[in-house]
PDB file of C-alpha atoms and ligand atoms in Angstrom:
ATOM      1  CA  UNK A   1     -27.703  -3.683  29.520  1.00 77.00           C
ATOM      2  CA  UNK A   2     -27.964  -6.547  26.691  1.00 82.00           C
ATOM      3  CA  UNK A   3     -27.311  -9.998  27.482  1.00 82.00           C
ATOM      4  CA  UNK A   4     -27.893 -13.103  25.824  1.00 87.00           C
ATOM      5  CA  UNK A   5     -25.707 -16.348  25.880  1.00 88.00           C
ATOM      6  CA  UNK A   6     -24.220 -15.293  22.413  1.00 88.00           C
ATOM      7  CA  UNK A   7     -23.203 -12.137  23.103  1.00 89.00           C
ATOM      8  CA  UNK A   8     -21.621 -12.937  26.403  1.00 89.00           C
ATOM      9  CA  UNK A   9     -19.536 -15.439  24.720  1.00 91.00           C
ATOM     10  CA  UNK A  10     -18.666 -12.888  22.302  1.00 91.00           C
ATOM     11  CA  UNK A  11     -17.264 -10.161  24.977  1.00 91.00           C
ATOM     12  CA  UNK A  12     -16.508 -12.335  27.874  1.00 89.00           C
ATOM     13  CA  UNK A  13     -18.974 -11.462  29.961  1.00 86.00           C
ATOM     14  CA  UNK A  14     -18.207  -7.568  29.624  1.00 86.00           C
ATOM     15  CA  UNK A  15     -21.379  -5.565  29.619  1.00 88.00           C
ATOM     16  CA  UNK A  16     -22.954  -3.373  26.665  1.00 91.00           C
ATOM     17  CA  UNK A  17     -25.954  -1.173  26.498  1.00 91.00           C
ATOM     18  CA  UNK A  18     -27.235  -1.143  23.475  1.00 94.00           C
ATOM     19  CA  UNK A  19     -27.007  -2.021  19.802  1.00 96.00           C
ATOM     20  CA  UNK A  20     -27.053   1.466  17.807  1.00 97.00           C
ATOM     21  CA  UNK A  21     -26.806  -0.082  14.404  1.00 98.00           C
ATOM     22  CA  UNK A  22     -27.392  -3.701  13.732  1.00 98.00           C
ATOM     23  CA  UNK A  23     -26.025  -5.773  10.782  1.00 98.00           C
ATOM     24  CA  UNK A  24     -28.547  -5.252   8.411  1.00 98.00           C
ATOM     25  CA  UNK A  25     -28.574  -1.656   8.816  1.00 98.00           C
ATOM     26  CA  UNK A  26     -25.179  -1.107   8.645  1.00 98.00           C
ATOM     27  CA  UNK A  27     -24.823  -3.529   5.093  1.00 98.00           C
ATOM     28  CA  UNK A  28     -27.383  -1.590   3.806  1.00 98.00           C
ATOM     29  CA  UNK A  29     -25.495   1.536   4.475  1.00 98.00           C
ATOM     30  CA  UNK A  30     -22.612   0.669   3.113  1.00 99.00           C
ATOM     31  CA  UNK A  31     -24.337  -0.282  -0.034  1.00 98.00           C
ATOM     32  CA  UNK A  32     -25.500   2.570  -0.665  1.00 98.00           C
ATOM     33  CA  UNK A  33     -22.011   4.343   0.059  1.00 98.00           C
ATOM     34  CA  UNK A  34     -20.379   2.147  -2.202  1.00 98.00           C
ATOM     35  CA  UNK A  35     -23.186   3.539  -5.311  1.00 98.00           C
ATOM     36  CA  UNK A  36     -22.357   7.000  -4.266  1.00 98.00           C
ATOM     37  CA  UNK A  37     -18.506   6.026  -4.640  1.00 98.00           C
ATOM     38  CA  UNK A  38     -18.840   4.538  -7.488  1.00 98.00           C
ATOM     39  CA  UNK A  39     -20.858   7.121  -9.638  1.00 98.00           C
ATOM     40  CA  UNK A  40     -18.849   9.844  -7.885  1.00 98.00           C
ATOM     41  CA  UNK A  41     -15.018   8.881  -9.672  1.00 98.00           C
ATOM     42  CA  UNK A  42     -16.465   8.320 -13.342  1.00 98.00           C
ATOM     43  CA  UNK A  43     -12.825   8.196 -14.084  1.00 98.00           C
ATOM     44  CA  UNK A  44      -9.372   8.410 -13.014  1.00 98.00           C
ATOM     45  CA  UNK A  45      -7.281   5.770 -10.956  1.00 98.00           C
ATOM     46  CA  UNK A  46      -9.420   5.321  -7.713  1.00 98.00           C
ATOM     47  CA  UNK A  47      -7.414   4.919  -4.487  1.00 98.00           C
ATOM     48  CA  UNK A  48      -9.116   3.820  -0.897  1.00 98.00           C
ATOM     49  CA  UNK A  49      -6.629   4.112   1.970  1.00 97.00           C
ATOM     50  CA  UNK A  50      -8.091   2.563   5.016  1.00 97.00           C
ATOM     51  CA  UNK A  51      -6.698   4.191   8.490  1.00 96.00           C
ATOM     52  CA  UNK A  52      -5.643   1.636  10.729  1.00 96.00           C
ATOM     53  CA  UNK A  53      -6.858   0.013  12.467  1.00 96.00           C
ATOM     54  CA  UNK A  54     -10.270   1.101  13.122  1.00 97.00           C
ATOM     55  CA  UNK A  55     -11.599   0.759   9.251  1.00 98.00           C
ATOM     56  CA  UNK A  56     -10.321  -2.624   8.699  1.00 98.00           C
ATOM     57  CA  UNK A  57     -13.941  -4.326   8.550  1.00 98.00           C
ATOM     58  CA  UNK A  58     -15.835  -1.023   6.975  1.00 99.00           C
ATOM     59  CA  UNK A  59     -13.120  -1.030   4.250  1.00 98.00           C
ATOM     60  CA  UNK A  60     -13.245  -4.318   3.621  1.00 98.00           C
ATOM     61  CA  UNK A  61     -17.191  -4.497   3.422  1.00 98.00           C
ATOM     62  CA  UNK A  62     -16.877  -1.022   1.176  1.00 99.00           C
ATOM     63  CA  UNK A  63     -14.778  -2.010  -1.299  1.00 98.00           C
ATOM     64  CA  UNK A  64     -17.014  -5.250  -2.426  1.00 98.00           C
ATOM     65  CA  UNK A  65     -19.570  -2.846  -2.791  1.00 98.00           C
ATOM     66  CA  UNK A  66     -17.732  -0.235  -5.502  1.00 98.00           C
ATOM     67  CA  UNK A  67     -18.103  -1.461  -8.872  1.00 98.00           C
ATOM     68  CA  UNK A  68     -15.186   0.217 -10.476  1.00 98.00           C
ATOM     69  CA  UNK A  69     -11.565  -0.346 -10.802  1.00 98.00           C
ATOM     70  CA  UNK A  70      -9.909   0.474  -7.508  1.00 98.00           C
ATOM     71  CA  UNK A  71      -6.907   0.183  -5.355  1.00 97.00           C
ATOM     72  CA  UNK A  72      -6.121  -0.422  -1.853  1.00 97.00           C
ATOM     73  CA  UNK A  73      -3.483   0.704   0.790  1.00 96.00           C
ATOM     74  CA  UNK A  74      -3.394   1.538   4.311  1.00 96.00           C
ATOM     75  CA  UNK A  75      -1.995   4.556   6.623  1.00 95.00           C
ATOM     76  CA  UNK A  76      -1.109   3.716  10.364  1.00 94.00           C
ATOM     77  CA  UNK A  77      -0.784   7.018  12.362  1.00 89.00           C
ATOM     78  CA  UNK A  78      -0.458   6.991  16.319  1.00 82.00           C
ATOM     79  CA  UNK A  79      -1.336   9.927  18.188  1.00 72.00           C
ATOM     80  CA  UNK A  80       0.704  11.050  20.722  1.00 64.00           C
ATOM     81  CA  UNK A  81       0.670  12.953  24.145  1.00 55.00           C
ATOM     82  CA  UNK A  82      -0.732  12.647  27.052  1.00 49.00           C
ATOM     83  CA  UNK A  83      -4.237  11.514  28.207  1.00 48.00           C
ATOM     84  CA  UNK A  84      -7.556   9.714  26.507  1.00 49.00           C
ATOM     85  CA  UNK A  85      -8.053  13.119  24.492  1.00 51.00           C
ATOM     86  CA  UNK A  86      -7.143  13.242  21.058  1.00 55.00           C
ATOM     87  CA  UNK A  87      -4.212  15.737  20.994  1.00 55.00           C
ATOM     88  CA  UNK A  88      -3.753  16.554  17.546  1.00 62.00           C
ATOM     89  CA  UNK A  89      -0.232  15.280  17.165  1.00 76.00           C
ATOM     90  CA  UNK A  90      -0.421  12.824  15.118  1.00 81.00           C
ATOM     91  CA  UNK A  91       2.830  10.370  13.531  1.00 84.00           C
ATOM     92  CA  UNK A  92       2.638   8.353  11.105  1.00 87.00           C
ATOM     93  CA  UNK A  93       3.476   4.809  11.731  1.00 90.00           C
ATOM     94  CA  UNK A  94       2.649   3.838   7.868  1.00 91.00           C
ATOM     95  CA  UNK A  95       1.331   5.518   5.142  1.00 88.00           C
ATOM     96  CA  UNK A  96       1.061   4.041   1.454  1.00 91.00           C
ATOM     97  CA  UNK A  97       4.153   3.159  -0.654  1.00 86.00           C
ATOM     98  CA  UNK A  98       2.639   3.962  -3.587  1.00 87.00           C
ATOM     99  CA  UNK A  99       2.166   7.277  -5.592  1.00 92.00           C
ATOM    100  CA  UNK A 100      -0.486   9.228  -5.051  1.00 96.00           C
ATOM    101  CA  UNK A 101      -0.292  12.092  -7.443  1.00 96.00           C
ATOM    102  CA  UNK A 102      -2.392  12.307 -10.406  1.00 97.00           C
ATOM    103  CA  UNK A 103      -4.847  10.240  -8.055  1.00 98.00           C
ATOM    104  CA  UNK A 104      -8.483  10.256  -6.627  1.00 98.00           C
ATOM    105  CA  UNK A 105      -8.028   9.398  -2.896  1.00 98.00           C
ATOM    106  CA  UNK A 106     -10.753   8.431  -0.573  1.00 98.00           C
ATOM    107  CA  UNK A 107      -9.296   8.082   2.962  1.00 97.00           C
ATOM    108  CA  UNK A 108     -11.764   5.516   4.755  1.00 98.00           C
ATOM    109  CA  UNK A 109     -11.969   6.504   8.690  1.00 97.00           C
ATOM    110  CA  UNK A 110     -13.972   4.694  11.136  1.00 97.00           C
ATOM    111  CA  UNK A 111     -15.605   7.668  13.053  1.00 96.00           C
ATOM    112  CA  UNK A 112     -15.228  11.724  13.325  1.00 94.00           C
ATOM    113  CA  UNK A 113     -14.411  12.518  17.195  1.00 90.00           C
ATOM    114  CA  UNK A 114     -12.957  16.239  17.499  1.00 87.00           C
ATOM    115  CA  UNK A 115     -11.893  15.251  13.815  1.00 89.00           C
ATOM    116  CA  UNK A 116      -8.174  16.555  14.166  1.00 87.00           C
ATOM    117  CA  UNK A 117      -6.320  13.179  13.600  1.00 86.00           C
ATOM    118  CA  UNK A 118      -8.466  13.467  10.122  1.00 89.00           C
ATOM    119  CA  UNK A 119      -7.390  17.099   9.976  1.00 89.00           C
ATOM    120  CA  UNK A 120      -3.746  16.704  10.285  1.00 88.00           C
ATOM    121  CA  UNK A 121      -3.831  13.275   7.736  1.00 92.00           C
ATOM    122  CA  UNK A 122      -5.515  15.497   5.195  1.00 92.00           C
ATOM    123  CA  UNK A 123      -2.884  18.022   4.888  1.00 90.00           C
ATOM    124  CA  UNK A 124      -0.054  15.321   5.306  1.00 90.00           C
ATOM    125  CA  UNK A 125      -1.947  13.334   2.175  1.00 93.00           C
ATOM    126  CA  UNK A 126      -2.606  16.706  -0.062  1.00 92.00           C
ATOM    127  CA  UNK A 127       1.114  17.309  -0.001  1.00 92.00           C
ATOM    128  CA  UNK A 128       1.469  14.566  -2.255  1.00 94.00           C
ATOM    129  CA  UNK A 129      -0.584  16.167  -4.777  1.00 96.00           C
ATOM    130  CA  UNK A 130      -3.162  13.523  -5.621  1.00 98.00           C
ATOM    131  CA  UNK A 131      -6.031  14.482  -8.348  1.00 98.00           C
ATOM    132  CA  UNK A 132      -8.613  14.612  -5.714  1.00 98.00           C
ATOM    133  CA  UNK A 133      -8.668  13.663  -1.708  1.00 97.00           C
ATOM    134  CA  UNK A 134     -12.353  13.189   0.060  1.00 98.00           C
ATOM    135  CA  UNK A 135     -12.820  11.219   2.872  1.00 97.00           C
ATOM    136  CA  UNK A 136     -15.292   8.425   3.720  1.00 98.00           C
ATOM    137  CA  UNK A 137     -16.341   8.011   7.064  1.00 98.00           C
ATOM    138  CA  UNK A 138     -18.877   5.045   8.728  1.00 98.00           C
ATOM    139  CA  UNK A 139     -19.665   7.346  12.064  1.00 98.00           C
ATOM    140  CA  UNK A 140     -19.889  10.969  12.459  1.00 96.00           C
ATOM    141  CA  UNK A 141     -20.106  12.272  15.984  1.00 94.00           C
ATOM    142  CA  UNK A 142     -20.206  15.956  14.616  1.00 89.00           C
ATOM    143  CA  UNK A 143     -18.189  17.224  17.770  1.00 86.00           C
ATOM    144  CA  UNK A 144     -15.585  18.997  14.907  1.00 80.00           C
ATOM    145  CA  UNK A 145     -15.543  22.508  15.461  1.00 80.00           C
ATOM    146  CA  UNK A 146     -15.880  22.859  11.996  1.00 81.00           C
ATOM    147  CA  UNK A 147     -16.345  19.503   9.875  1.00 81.00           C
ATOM    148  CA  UNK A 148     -13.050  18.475   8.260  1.00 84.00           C
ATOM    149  CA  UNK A 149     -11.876  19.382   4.753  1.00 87.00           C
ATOM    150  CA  UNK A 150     -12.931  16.608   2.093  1.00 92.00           C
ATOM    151  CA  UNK A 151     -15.584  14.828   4.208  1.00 94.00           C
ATOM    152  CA  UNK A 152     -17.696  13.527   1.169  1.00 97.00           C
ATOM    153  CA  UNK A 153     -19.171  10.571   2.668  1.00 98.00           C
ATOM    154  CA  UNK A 154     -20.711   9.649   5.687  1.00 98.00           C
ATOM    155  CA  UNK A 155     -22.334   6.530   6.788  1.00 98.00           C
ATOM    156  CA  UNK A 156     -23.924   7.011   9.940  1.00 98.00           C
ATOM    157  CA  UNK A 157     -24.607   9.949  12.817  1.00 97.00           C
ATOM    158  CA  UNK A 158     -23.381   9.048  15.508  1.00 96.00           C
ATOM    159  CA  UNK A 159     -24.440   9.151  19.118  1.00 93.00           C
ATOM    160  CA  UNK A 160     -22.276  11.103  21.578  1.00 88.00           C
ATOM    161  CA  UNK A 161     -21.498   8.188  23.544  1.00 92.00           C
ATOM    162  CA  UNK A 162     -18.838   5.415  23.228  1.00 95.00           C
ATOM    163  CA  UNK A 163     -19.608   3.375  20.587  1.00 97.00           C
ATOM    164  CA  UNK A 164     -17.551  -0.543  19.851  1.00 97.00           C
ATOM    165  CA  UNK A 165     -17.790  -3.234  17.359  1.00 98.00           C
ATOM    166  CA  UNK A 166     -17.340  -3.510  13.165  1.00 98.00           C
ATOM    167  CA  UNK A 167     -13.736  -2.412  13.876  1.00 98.00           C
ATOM    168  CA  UNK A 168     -14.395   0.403  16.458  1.00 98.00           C
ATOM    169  CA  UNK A 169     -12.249  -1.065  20.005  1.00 96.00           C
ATOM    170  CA  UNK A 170     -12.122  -0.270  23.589  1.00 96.00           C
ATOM    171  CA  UNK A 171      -8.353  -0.669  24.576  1.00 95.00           C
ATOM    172  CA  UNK A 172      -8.212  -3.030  21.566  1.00 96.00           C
ATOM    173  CA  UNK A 173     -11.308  -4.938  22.603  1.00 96.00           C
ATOM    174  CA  UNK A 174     -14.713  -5.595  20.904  1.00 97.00           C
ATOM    175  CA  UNK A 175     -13.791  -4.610  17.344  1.00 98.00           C
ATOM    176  CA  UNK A 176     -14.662  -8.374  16.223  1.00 97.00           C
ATOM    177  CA  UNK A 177     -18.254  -7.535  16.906  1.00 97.00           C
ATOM    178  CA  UNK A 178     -20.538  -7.633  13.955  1.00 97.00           C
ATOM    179  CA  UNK A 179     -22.713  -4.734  14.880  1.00 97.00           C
ATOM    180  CA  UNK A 180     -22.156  -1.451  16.233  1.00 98.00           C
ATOM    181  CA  UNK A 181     -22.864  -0.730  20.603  1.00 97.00           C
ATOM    182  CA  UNK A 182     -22.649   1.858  23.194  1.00 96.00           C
ATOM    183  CA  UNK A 183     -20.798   0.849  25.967  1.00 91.00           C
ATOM    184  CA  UNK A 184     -21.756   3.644  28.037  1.00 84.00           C
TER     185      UNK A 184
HETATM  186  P1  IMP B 201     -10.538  12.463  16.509  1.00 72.24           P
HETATM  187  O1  IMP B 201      -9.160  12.772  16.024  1.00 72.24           O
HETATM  188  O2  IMP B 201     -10.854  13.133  17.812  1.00 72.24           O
HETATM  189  O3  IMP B 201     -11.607  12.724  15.460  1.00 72.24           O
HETATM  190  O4  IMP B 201     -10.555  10.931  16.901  1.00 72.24           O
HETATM  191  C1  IMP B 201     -10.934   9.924  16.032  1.00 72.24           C
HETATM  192  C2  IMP B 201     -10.420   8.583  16.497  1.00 72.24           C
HETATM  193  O5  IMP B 201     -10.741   8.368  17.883  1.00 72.24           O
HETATM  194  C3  IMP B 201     -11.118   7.466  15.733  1.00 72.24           C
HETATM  195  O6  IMP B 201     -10.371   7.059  14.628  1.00 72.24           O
HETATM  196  C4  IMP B 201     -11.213   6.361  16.764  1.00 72.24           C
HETATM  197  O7  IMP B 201     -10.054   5.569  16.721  1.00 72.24           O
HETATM  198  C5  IMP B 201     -11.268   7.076  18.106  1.00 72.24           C
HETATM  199  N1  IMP B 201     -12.665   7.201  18.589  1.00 72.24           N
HETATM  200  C6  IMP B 201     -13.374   8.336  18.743  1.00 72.24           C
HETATM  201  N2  IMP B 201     -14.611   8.084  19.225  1.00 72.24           N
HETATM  202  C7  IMP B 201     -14.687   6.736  19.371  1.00 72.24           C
HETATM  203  C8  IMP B 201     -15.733   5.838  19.832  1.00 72.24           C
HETATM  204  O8  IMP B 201     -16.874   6.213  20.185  1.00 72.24           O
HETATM  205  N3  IMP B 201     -15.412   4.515  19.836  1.00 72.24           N
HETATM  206  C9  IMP B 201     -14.202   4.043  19.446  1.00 72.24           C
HETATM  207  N4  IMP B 201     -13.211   4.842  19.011  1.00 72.24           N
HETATM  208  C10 IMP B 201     -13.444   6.177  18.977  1.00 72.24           C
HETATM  209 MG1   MG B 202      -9.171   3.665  17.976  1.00 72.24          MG
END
C-alpha cells in the first residue's frame, strides 16, 4: 500500500496500491497521441467527443496536444441492468447536438473493459453517417472478445486490476487524482 501525507490528504485516508502510470508518463503519452491525431486527419472537419464522465481530464489534456482545427462535444450514456458487470445495454443520457455527417469522429473513452458500452456507442454514432469514426482510448484492458470496431488509438495497456485517478472513479471517487493507481 502507498502512503505519504499528500496522498492521504488527497483520498481521505482510503488506501491504494500502487501507481501504474505516473504524471510524466502519462503527459508524455498523450503527446505522442495527440502527433498521431494530428497527422492522421490531414483534412476534413475533426470532431473529438469525450464519453462522460470518465475522459473528462484525458480529453482535456488531448486536445492541447492536437495541432489542427478541431471541435469538441460530449456523449453521456448510462448503462443499465443489474449488477457491477457491464451489461451491454447502454442509454444515452446525451449525445452531441451537432451534425456529424460528412465528419471525422474520434470518440475519446477512458478505458476498454469487455468493450461493449464502446460497441453499442459505435453503431449508435455510425448511424449518423459521419466521414470517418475511430476511437481513442487512454487504457486498454484487452478483455474484448474481439477488440472493438474503430479502435485507432490507444494510450496505455492496462493491468487487469482496478485502476482510479486522471478521470477513472470508484463509486465517483478518486478521479481528481493526477496519476493513474490500482486499488486492488
Ligand atoms: P466496458 O463496456 O466493459 O468496456 O466498460 C468500460 C467502462 O467501465 C469504462 O468506461 C469505465 O467507466 C468502467 N471501467 C472499466 N474498468 C475500469 C477500471 O479499472 N477503473 C475504473 N473504471 C473502469
Ligand atoms: Mg466509470
Amino acid at each position: 500500500m502507498l502512503s505519504s501525507p499528500e496522498l492521504t490528504r488527497r483520498t481521505g485516508g482510503r488506501q491504494i496500491r500502487a501507481i501504474v502510470f505516473d504524471e510524466p508518463m502519462i503527459a508524455r503519452r498523450v503527446a505522442e497521441l495527440g502527433a498521431q491525431i494530428t497527422a492522421a486527419y490531414p483534412d476534413g472537419e475533426l470532431l473529438l467527443i469525450g464519453l462522460l464522465k470518465g475522459s473528462f481530464i484525458f480529453l482535456a489534456d488531448l486536445v492541447r496536444r492536437i495541432e489542427r482545427p478541431l471541435q469538441v462535444d460530449f456523449m453521456v450514456a448510462s448503462s443499465y441492468g443489474a449488477g457491477t458487470a457491464s451489461s451491454g445495454n447502454v442509454r444515452l443520457l446525451y449525445e452531441p447536438a451537432t451534425d456529424l455527417e460528412g465528419k471525422h469522429i474520434v470518440l475519446v473513452e477512458d478505458i476498454i473493459d469487455s468493450g461493449r458500452t464502446l460497441a453499442r456507442l459505435t453503431e449508435l454514432l455510425g448511424g449518423r453517417r459521419p466521414r470517418s469514426l475511430a476511437i481513442c482510448a487512454l487504457l486498454d484492458k484487452h478483455l474484448a472478445s474481439e477488440p472493438p470496431s474503430g479502435l485507432r488509438f490507444v494510450g496505455f495497456d492496462a493491468p487487469s486490476g482496478f485502476l482510479v485517478g486522471y478521470g477513472l472513479d470508484y463509486a465517483e471517487e478518486f478521479r481528481h487524482l493526477p496519476f493513474i493507481a490500482d486499488l486492488t
